[in-house]
Structures are given as structure tokens and as C-alpha cells.
Short mmCIF file of C-alpha atoms and ligand atoms in Angstrom, two decimals:
data_model
loop_
_atom_site.label_atom_id
_atom_site.label_comp_id
_atom_site.label_asym_id
_atom_site.label_seq_id
_atom_site.Cartn_x
_atom_site.Cartn_y
_atom_site.Cartn_z
CA UNK A 1 -72.73 -60.76 -218.86
CA UNK A 2 -73.88 -62.34 -215.59
CA UNK A 3 -72.92 -65.72 -214.21
CA UNK A 4 -74.16 -67.48 -211.09
CA UNK A 5 -71.87 -69.93 -209.31
CA UNK A 6 -72.74 -72.69 -206.88
CA UNK A 7 -70.01 -73.92 -204.54
CA UNK A 8 -70.59 -77.12 -202.56
CA UNK A 9 -67.32 -79.06 -202.33
CA UNK A 10 -67.20 -79.46 -198.54
CA UNK A 11 -68.66 -77.69 -195.50
CA UNK A 12 -69.86 -74.57 -197.32
CA UNK A 13 -72.73 -74.12 -199.72
CA UNK A 14 -72.22 -70.81 -201.48
CA UNK A 15 -74.01 -68.96 -204.25
CA UNK A 16 -72.36 -66.00 -205.95
CA UNK A 17 -73.17 -63.77 -208.91
CA UNK A 18 -70.53 -61.82 -210.84
CA UNK A 19 -70.47 -59.71 -213.99
CA UNK A 20 -67.90 -59.60 -216.80
CA UNK A 21 -65.73 -57.11 -214.86
CA UNK A 22 -65.60 -59.51 -211.92
CA UNK A 23 -67.76 -57.24 -209.84
CA UNK A 24 -69.21 -59.44 -207.11
CA UNK A 25 -72.93 -58.65 -207.08
CA UNK A 26 -73.73 -61.31 -204.49
CA UNK A 27 -71.81 -63.88 -202.49
CA UNK A 28 -74.17 -65.70 -200.13
CA UNK A 29 -73.25 -68.77 -198.14
CA UNK A 30 -74.06 -71.14 -195.31
CA UNK A 31 -71.47 -73.39 -193.68
CA UNK A 32 -72.08 -76.47 -191.58
CA UNK A 33 -70.04 -76.58 -188.42
CA UNK A 34 -70.32 -79.99 -186.76
CA UNK A 35 -70.26 -79.84 -182.97
CA UNK A 36 -68.05 -82.93 -182.79
CA UNK A 37 -65.79 -84.81 -185.19
CA UNK A 38 -65.08 -83.93 -188.82
CA UNK A 39 -67.50 -83.21 -191.62
CA UNK A 40 -69.85 -86.08 -192.34
CA UNK A 41 -70.34 -85.91 -196.13
CA UNK A 42 -74.00 -87.01 -196.02
CA UNK A 43 -74.90 -84.55 -193.24
CA UNK A 44 -73.17 -81.74 -195.07
CA UNK A 45 -74.98 -82.66 -198.27
CA UNK A 46 -78.33 -82.58 -196.44
CA UNK A 47 -77.46 -79.15 -195.10
CA UNK A 48 -76.55 -77.96 -198.60
CA UNK A 49 -79.76 -79.41 -200.08
CA UNK A 50 -81.81 -77.50 -197.52
CA UNK A 51 -80.01 -74.20 -198.06
CA UNK A 52 -79.26 -74.06 -201.76
CA UNK A 53 -82.63 -72.83 -203.07
CA UNK A 54 -83.02 -70.06 -200.45
CA UNK A 55 -79.41 -69.02 -201.16
CA UNK A 56 -80.07 -68.82 -204.91
CA UNK A 57 -83.07 -66.56 -204.23
CA UNK A 58 -81.07 -64.48 -201.74
CA UNK A 59 -78.21 -64.05 -204.23
CA UNK A 60 -80.51 -62.99 -207.07
CA UNK A 61 -82.23 -60.52 -204.77
CA UNK A 62 -78.93 -59.16 -203.44
CA UNK A 63 -77.65 -58.70 -206.99
CA UNK A 64 -80.82 -56.81 -207.87
CA UNK A 65 -81.42 -58.81 -211.05
CA UNK A 66 -84.11 -61.05 -212.47
CA UNK A 67 -83.12 -64.71 -212.52
CA UNK A 68 -83.62 -64.90 -216.31
CA UNK A 69 -80.96 -62.18 -216.77
CA UNK A 70 -78.28 -64.73 -215.86
CA UNK A 71 -76.23 -65.84 -218.85
CA UNK A 72 -74.72 -69.03 -217.42
CA UNK A 73 -74.93 -71.35 -214.43
CA UNK A 74 -71.60 -72.55 -213.02
CA UNK A 75 -70.98 -75.10 -210.29
CA UNK A 76 -68.05 -76.83 -208.58
CA UNK A 77 -67.68 -80.11 -210.45
CA UNK A 78 -64.76 -81.25 -208.24
CA UNK A 79 -62.62 -82.03 -206.33
CA UNK A 80 -64.53 -82.51 -203.11
CA UNK A 81 -66.85 -84.75 -201.13
CA UNK A 82 -69.13 -86.79 -203.40
CA UNK A 83 -72.52 -86.21 -201.75
CA UNK A 84 -71.81 -82.47 -201.33
CA UNK A 85 -70.67 -82.08 -204.93
CA UNK A 86 -73.69 -83.97 -206.23
CA UNK A 87 -76.08 -81.74 -204.27
CA UNK A 88 -74.61 -78.57 -205.78
CA UNK A 89 -74.53 -80.14 -209.25
CA UNK A 90 -78.17 -81.17 -209.02
CA UNK A 91 -79.19 -77.64 -208.04
CA UNK A 92 -77.12 -76.17 -210.89
CA UNK A 93 -78.63 -78.54 -213.47
CA UNK A 94 -82.15 -77.78 -212.27
CA UNK A 95 -81.52 -74.03 -212.42
CA UNK A 96 -79.92 -74.22 -215.87
CA UNK A 97 -82.90 -76.18 -217.19
CA UNK A 98 -85.42 -73.88 -215.50
CA UNK A 99 -83.97 -70.71 -217.04
CA UNK A 100 -82.69 -72.37 -220.25
CA UNK A 101 -79.11 -71.21 -219.76
CA UNK A 102 -75.83 -73.06 -220.32
CA UNK A 103 -74.11 -75.05 -217.61
CA UNK A 104 -70.39 -74.80 -216.76
CA UNK A 105 -68.48 -77.26 -214.54
CA UNK A 106 -65.69 -75.52 -212.64
CA UNK A 107 -62.62 -77.00 -210.98
CA UNK A 108 -62.72 -75.71 -207.39
CA UNK A 109 -58.94 -75.21 -207.07
CA UNK A 110 -58.69 -73.30 -210.33
CA UNK A 111 -61.51 -71.06 -209.08
CA UNK A 112 -59.50 -70.11 -205.97
CA UNK A 113 -56.75 -69.02 -208.34
CA UNK A 114 -58.87 -67.17 -210.89
CA UNK A 115 -60.75 -65.04 -208.36
CA UNK A 116 -57.40 -64.04 -206.84
CA UNK A 117 -55.95 -63.08 -210.22
CA UNK A 118 -59.01 -61.04 -211.12
CA UNK A 119 -59.36 -59.27 -207.79
CA UNK A 120 -55.72 -58.47 -207.08
CA UNK A 121 -54.60 -57.68 -210.62
CA UNK A 122 -51.59 -60.01 -210.54
CA UNK A 123 -50.79 -61.50 -213.94
CA UNK A 124 -48.74 -64.64 -213.74
CA UNK A 125 -48.26 -65.64 -210.13
CA UNK A 126 -47.14 -68.68 -208.23
CA UNK A 127 -50.28 -69.55 -206.27
CA UNK A 128 -49.96 -70.88 -202.77
CA UNK A 129 -53.34 -72.55 -202.35
CA UNK A 130 -53.90 -73.39 -198.72
CA UNK A 131 -57.25 -74.67 -197.48
CA UNK A 132 -58.65 -77.42 -195.31
CA UNK A 133 -58.32 -80.23 -197.80
CA UNK A 134 -55.76 -78.81 -200.21
CA UNK A 135 -52.23 -77.50 -200.03
CA UNK A 136 -50.67 -76.88 -203.42
CA UNK A 137 -48.08 -74.66 -205.09
CA UNK A 138 -49.42 -73.95 -208.56
CA UNK A 139 -48.29 -71.98 -211.61
CA UNK A 140 -49.44 -71.63 -215.20
CA UNK A 141 -47.34 -73.37 -217.84
CA UNK A 142 -48.25 -74.40 -221.37
CA UNK A 143 -52.02 -74.24 -221.19
CA UNK A 144 -52.50 -75.65 -217.73
CA UNK A 145 -52.18 -74.77 -214.08
CA UNK A 146 -49.42 -77.13 -213.03
CA UNK A 147 -48.91 -78.36 -209.50
CA UNK A 148 -45.27 -77.84 -208.56
CA UNK A 149 -45.56 -78.99 -204.98
CA UNK A 150 -48.23 -80.23 -202.63
CA UNK A 151 -48.95 -81.92 -199.36
CA UNK A 152 -48.15 -85.59 -199.23
CA UNK A 153 -50.78 -86.21 -196.55
CA UNK A 154 -53.26 -83.79 -194.96
CA UNK A 155 -53.97 -80.19 -195.96
CA UNK A 156 -52.61 -77.37 -193.80
CA UNK A 157 -56.13 -76.32 -192.72
CA UNK A 158 -56.82 -79.90 -191.76
CA UNK A 159 -53.73 -79.87 -189.54
CA UNK A 160 -54.98 -76.74 -187.77
CA UNK A 161 -58.59 -77.96 -187.53
CA UNK A 162 -57.61 -81.43 -186.25
CA UNK A 163 -55.26 -80.04 -183.63
CA UNK A 164 -57.78 -77.45 -182.44
CA UNK A 165 -60.55 -80.01 -182.20
CA UNK A 166 -58.42 -82.57 -180.37
CA UNK A 167 -57.34 -80.06 -177.70
CA UNK A 168 -60.87 -78.69 -177.29
CA UNK A 169 -60.50 -75.33 -179.03
CA UNK A 170 -63.44 -75.82 -181.40
CA UNK A 171 -63.99 -75.54 -185.13
CA UNK A 172 -62.77 -74.16 -187.46
CA UNK A 173 -59.36 -74.27 -185.85
CA UNK A 174 -57.40 -71.90 -188.10
CA UNK A 175 -58.74 -68.58 -186.80
CA UNK A 176 -58.71 -69.77 -183.17
CA UNK A 177 -55.10 -70.93 -183.45
CA UNK A 178 -54.17 -67.61 -185.06
CA UNK A 179 -55.61 -65.72 -182.08
CA UNK A 180 -53.97 -67.99 -179.48
CA UNK A 181 -50.63 -67.95 -181.31
CA UNK A 182 -50.39 -64.22 -180.78
CA UNK A 183 -50.31 -64.90 -177.02
CA UNK A 184 -47.51 -67.46 -177.33
CA UNK A 185 -43.92 -66.79 -178.23
CA UNK A 186 -41.79 -69.76 -177.23
CA UNK A 187 -40.90 -71.91 -180.23
CA UNK A 188 -41.37 -75.59 -179.43
CA UNK A 189 -39.53 -77.92 -181.78
CA UNK A 190 -41.90 -79.70 -184.21
CA UNK A 191 -41.07 -81.89 -187.25
CA UNK A 192 -40.24 -79.67 -190.24
CA UNK A 193 -41.12 -81.89 -193.15
CA UNK A 194 -40.23 -80.59 -196.61
CA UNK A 195 -39.47 -83.19 -199.29
CA UNK A 196 -38.29 -81.51 -202.45
CA UNK A 197 -41.24 -79.37 -203.48
CA UNK A 198 -43.68 -81.25 -201.27
CA UNK A 199 -44.67 -80.94 -197.62
CA UNK A 200 -46.16 -83.28 -195.03
CA UNK A 201 -48.09 -82.31 -191.89
CA UNK A 202 -49.33 -85.45 -190.16
CA UNK A 203 -46.06 -85.95 -188.25
CA UNK A 204 -46.36 -82.41 -186.93
CA UNK A 205 -49.93 -83.07 -185.81
CA UNK A 206 -48.91 -86.19 -183.90
CA UNK A 207 -45.96 -84.43 -182.28
CA UNK A 208 -48.01 -81.38 -181.28
CA UNK A 209 -50.73 -83.54 -179.74
CA UNK A 210 -48.12 -85.51 -177.80
CA UNK A 211 -46.52 -82.30 -176.52
CA UNK A 212 -49.95 -81.07 -175.46
CA UNK A 213 -50.55 -84.33 -173.60
CA UNK A 214 -47.27 -83.96 -171.76
CA UNK A 215 -48.06 -80.42 -170.62
CA UNK A 216 -46.76 -77.95 -173.22
CA UNK A 217 -48.66 -74.63 -173.13
CA UNK A 218 -51.40 -74.23 -175.74
CA UNK A 219 -50.46 -70.71 -176.81
CA UNK A 220 -46.84 -71.77 -177.39
CA UNK A 221 -48.00 -74.83 -179.32
CA UNK A 222 -50.30 -72.76 -181.53
CA UNK A 223 -47.47 -70.31 -182.13
CA UNK A 224 -45.06 -73.14 -182.99
CA UNK A 225 -47.53 -74.89 -185.29
CA UNK A 226 -47.99 -71.69 -187.26
CA UNK A 227 -44.28 -70.82 -187.37
CA UNK A 228 -43.21 -74.30 -188.45
CA UNK A 229 -45.98 -75.13 -190.92
CA UNK A 230 -45.99 -71.68 -192.52
CA UNK A 231 -42.18 -71.68 -192.83
CA UNK A 232 -42.44 -74.98 -194.74
CA UNK A 233 -45.03 -73.46 -197.09
CA UNK A 234 -42.98 -70.31 -197.59
CA UNK A 235 -39.89 -72.38 -198.40
CA UNK A 236 -41.53 -74.43 -201.17
CA UNK A 237 -43.28 -71.35 -202.57
CA UNK A 238 -39.98 -69.50 -202.77
CA UNK A 239 -38.36 -72.44 -204.51
CA UNK A 240 -41.15 -72.50 -207.11
CA UNK A 241 -40.74 -68.76 -207.70
CA UNK A 242 -36.98 -69.17 -208.12
CA UNK A 243 -37.22 -72.13 -210.53
CA UNK A 244 -39.99 -70.54 -212.59
CA UNK A 245 -38.44 -67.08 -212.41
CA UNK A 246 -41.79 -65.52 -211.43
CA UNK A 247 -42.09 -62.23 -209.58
CA UNK A 248 -45.59 -62.61 -208.16
CA UNK A 249 -47.06 -64.81 -205.47
CA UNK A 250 -50.79 -65.11 -204.85
CA UNK A 251 -52.40 -66.60 -201.75
CA UNK A 252 -55.74 -68.43 -201.91
CA UNK A 253 -57.84 -70.84 -199.86
CA UNK A 254 -59.19 -70.36 -196.33
CA UNK A 255 -55.80 -70.47 -194.58
CA UNK A 256 -54.71 -67.50 -196.73
CA UNK A 257 -56.79 -65.37 -194.30
CA UNK A 258 -54.02 -65.93 -191.74
CA UNK A 259 -52.03 -62.74 -191.06
CA UNK A 260 -48.89 -64.57 -189.98
CA UNK A 261 -48.81 -66.63 -193.17
CA UNK A 262 -49.39 -63.48 -195.19
CA UNK A 263 -46.55 -61.68 -193.43
CA UNK A 264 -44.09 -64.57 -193.89
CA UNK A 265 -44.85 -64.86 -197.61
CA UNK A 266 -44.79 -61.08 -198.02
CA UNK A 267 -41.36 -60.92 -196.39
CA UNK A 268 -40.03 -63.71 -198.60
CA UNK A 269 -41.42 -61.99 -201.71
CA UNK A 270 -39.99 -58.64 -200.67
CA UNK A 271 -36.54 -60.16 -200.13
CA UNK A 272 -36.52 -61.47 -203.70
CA UNK A 273 -37.90 -58.26 -205.22
CA UNK A 274 -41.26 -59.93 -205.85
CA UNK A 275 -44.81 -59.00 -204.84
CA UNK A 276 -47.40 -60.79 -202.77
CA UNK A 277 -51.15 -60.61 -203.47
CA UNK A 278 -54.10 -61.86 -201.46
CA UNK A 279 -57.82 -61.30 -202.10
CA UNK A 280 -60.16 -60.31 -199.26
CA UNK A 281 -61.09 -63.08 -196.82
CA UNK A 282 -64.59 -63.68 -198.17
CA UNK A 283 -63.01 -64.58 -201.53
CA UNK A 284 -60.24 -66.74 -199.98
CA UNK A 285 -62.58 -69.17 -198.24
CA UNK A 286 -64.88 -71.42 -200.26
CA UNK A 287 -67.40 -69.16 -201.96
CA UNK A 288 -69.84 -69.02 -204.86
CA UNK A 289 -68.38 -65.87 -206.44
CA UNK A 290 -65.13 -67.61 -207.38
CA UNK A 291 -67.11 -70.37 -209.10
CA UNK A 292 -69.27 -67.78 -210.87
CA UNK A 293 -66.19 -65.86 -212.08
CA UNK A 294 -64.34 -68.93 -213.33
CA UNK A 295 -67.58 -70.15 -214.91
CA UNK A 296 -67.88 -66.82 -216.71
CA UNK A 297 -64.31 -67.10 -218.05
CA UNK A 298 -64.99 -70.65 -219.19
CA UNK A 299 -68.36 -69.80 -220.72
CA UNK A 300 -66.74 -66.99 -222.74
CA UNK A 301 -64.15 -69.51 -223.86
CA UNK A 302 -66.83 -71.93 -225.11
CA UNK A 303 -66.45 -74.45 -222.31
CA UNK A 304 -70.15 -75.02 -221.51
CA UNK A 305 -71.08 -78.63 -220.85
CA UNK A 306 -74.14 -80.71 -221.64
CA UNK A 307 -76.18 -82.31 -218.87
CA UNK A 308 -74.75 -85.71 -219.79
CA UNK A 309 -71.20 -84.44 -219.13
CA UNK A 310 -72.06 -82.79 -215.83
CA UNK A 311 -71.24 -85.70 -213.51
CA UNK A 312 -69.02 -84.64 -210.61
CA UNK A 313 -65.38 -85.69 -210.25
CA UNK A 314 -64.31 -86.06 -206.63
CA UNK A 315 -60.66 -86.33 -207.62
CA UNK A 316 -60.56 -83.68 -210.31
CA UNK A 317 -56.99 -82.40 -210.32
CA UNK A 318 -55.90 -78.84 -210.96
CA UNK A 319 -53.65 -79.91 -213.82
CA UNK A 320 -56.43 -81.78 -215.64
CA UNK A 321 -58.11 -78.53 -216.65
CA UNK A 322 -57.42 -77.15 -220.13
CA UNK A 323 -57.08 -73.45 -219.40
CA UNK A 324 -58.09 -72.16 -222.82
CA UNK A 325 -59.18 -68.74 -221.49
CA UNK A 326 -55.55 -67.68 -220.97
CA UNK A 327 -53.66 -67.00 -224.20
P1 ATP B 401 -61.00 -77.01 -199.96
O1 ATP B 401 -62.22 -77.72 -200.45
O2 ATP B 401 -60.42 -76.09 -200.99
O3 ATP B 401 -60.00 -77.86 -199.32
P2 ATP B 401 -62.06 -76.07 -197.50
O4 ATP B 401 -63.29 -76.89 -197.56
O5 ATP B 401 -61.07 -76.43 -196.52
O6 ATP B 401 -61.51 -75.93 -198.94
P3 ATP B 401 -61.83 -73.18 -197.17
O7 ATP B 401 -62.99 -72.27 -196.83
O8 ATP B 401 -61.04 -72.84 -198.39
O9 ATP B 401 -62.53 -74.57 -197.23
O10 ATP B 401 -60.82 -73.24 -195.96
C1 ATP B 401 -61.21 -73.58 -194.66
C2 ATP B 401 -59.96 -73.73 -193.83
O11 ATP B 401 -59.37 -72.43 -193.63
C3 ATP B 401 -60.21 -74.32 -192.47
O12 ATP B 401 -59.26 -75.34 -192.28
C4 ATP B 401 -59.96 -73.15 -191.52
O13 ATP B 401 -59.44 -73.54 -190.27
C5 ATP B 401 -58.92 -72.35 -192.31
N1 ATP B 401 -58.84 -70.95 -191.89
C6 ATP B 401 -59.80 -70.00 -191.97
N2 ATP B 401 -59.35 -68.83 -191.44
C7 ATP B 401 -58.07 -69.06 -191.03
C8 ATP B 401 -57.07 -68.27 -190.37
N3 ATP B 401 -57.29 -67.01 -190.02
N4 ATP B 401 -55.88 -68.87 -190.11
C9 ATP B 401 -55.64 -70.15 -190.46
N5 ATP B 401 -56.55 -70.94 -191.04
C10 ATP B 401 -57.76 -70.40 -191.33
FE1 FE2 B 402 -61.58 -74.41 -201.16
#
């Protein structure tokens, strides 16, 4: 069985093809990287509209298949930026009609989780899902992926990207901050904001920018941002593991590429006799393969949708998805 997946929630348009063993046959993408300011949804959507057809052709060619060998067409139905989501959905509908194959609407957050489960072999993990727009601690309970904790304001990646942009480091900020942090080593005090199972980052952003304005060194600030923010995430993840009595933790989302975050969570897991899992970077960031894989699971579970039900949902929550493919 072959499924194609179209990802278009934010800055990346991605097209992936996977088979029933979750072998990734293709995972093509193009990301818009605005020179200044954040992502403008309309500009990103225009970029996606321009790239999506060539990417579909490139993915099919890379996979070495004929387009009519595909069994299903999956796309990110939400959450995300409206114009971007609608562009991907339009392409998916057109493709499904053209090759007369069923359509599957995938929740983007659930896809980050499913590709991690399939690729790392973990069974029932607590997922720490850390990306630009999202920061959630998720676990499976009674037919759904439940959100046990999340950010109360901006996503962790957003914190890193906003800081980096404001101090002139460029975009995306996460990898640049990771590199600079390794040159710093003096911990500057920043607000550590954990509220029960939830976290908040905007106070830390304001404080870090103020410290930068008053002369604190950039490397030390990058180091301190990582240490403080990642410690908050590790704390709430550990609490979820303890409450749920789960022995696995899975990282997903673009920020999961960060080695320091990985090492903190690994250490925490090790101390509690648990195991940490993280898929390779190309499957942590937004990508088409994770949509294709989740689409394949859903298609096998009879969750195809008609064209009339394929409208996007910008605020589609992780815990709104009926996860009927897990027994
Ligand atoms: P979502 O729609 O799920 O919120 P997203 O649009 O933010 O996702 P992703 O590709 O999942 O897209 O994540 C991008 C984020 O990951 C950016 O904020 C980027 O700075 C961050 N990132 C990428 N690599 C690293 C790294 N090595 N360290 C920290 N952050 C990273
Ligand atoms: Fe994402």
C-alpha cells in the first residue's frame, strides 16, 4: 500500500510517500524563509501554491512509482495557518480526483507523534511535541491522544525564533541558538515559568531581550535560554511520565532536533529507568512523510473523507481526533 502526504501547515510545503511498513520512499519539501519579520500566511501560501505540483512530481519520481499506484492521498487538515492549509488541501483534492483515490485529512500534531512511534519502535510513549507553533505533552488514553500539558502562550520554537530574529541572528533561530549556546556557559537568570503541567515562554522572551539590550553576552543568553526553557519542558514531561506511569518518552517537532534538549530528556528518562526516543531530524521537522504515514494508518482504519468534509480546521486540536487505528 502506498500513500502520499501533503504537509502545508506553516512555512514548509512537503510531499512524502510511504509504504505500509513506513518505509519513506520520498520526502520532498520547500520552506519559505522570510528575510524580515514572521511568516506572512498569504505569502507562504503563494510559495506553497507555486511549489506543490513540482514537489508532487519530484516525490513520485524519487519513489520510483507511477502516480496511479498510490492508494490514498493524505493532507494536513489542521491546525495551522488558514491560507497555507487551504493551499495544501486544494492540491490534495485535485490529486485525489485526478487519480480517483480516496482522500484522508490528517491532524498535523498527531502525525508528528505517529511517525515517531513508527520509526523508533516505541509503543506507548509520552510525547514531548516541540515545534515553532506548538508545545504539548501528549499521551494516549482511552481512544485519543490527550494533551496533559502545553504552552500557555507561544511555542518553544517561536521563543527561539523571535529572540534570534530580534537580536539579528537570522531565521530559523533554533539551530543558530543551539550553535551559539555551545560557546556560552554562564547561566543568566531568566523567568522559569511552569504552572502545573503547563509552561509559558513570553516572559522569558521579554527578559532575554531586555538583558540583551543592557549588554548581556549573546552566547551566554543563548545558553541560558536553552537551559531554562528545556528544563521547564523536561520537568513537565517527567511529571506526565510519573502520573501516567509510562516508561517511554518520544520527542517530535522541529525543536526535537536540538541536542541539548535531547540530552536533558534522555538524562531524565535514564534516571527514572525509562527510555527516550527521537526520530531523525528530517522526520522531526514539518514533513510530508509523517502526513503520508498517518494518512495510511487512517485509510486502513476506514477514515477516508469525502470532498465535502475536507474543509481545513485551523484550530484542530490533538485531542479531537478519534484514534481508531490503535486498539
Ligand atoms: P508546527 O506547525 O508544528 O508548529 P513548525 O511550523 O514550527 O511546526 P517545525 O518544522 O516542526 O515547524 O519546527 C520548526 C521550529 O524548529 C523552528 O522554530 C526552529 O527554530 C526549530 N528548530 C529547528 N532545529 C532546531 C534546533 N536544532 N534547536 C532548536 N530548535 C530548532
Ligand atoms: Fe509541525
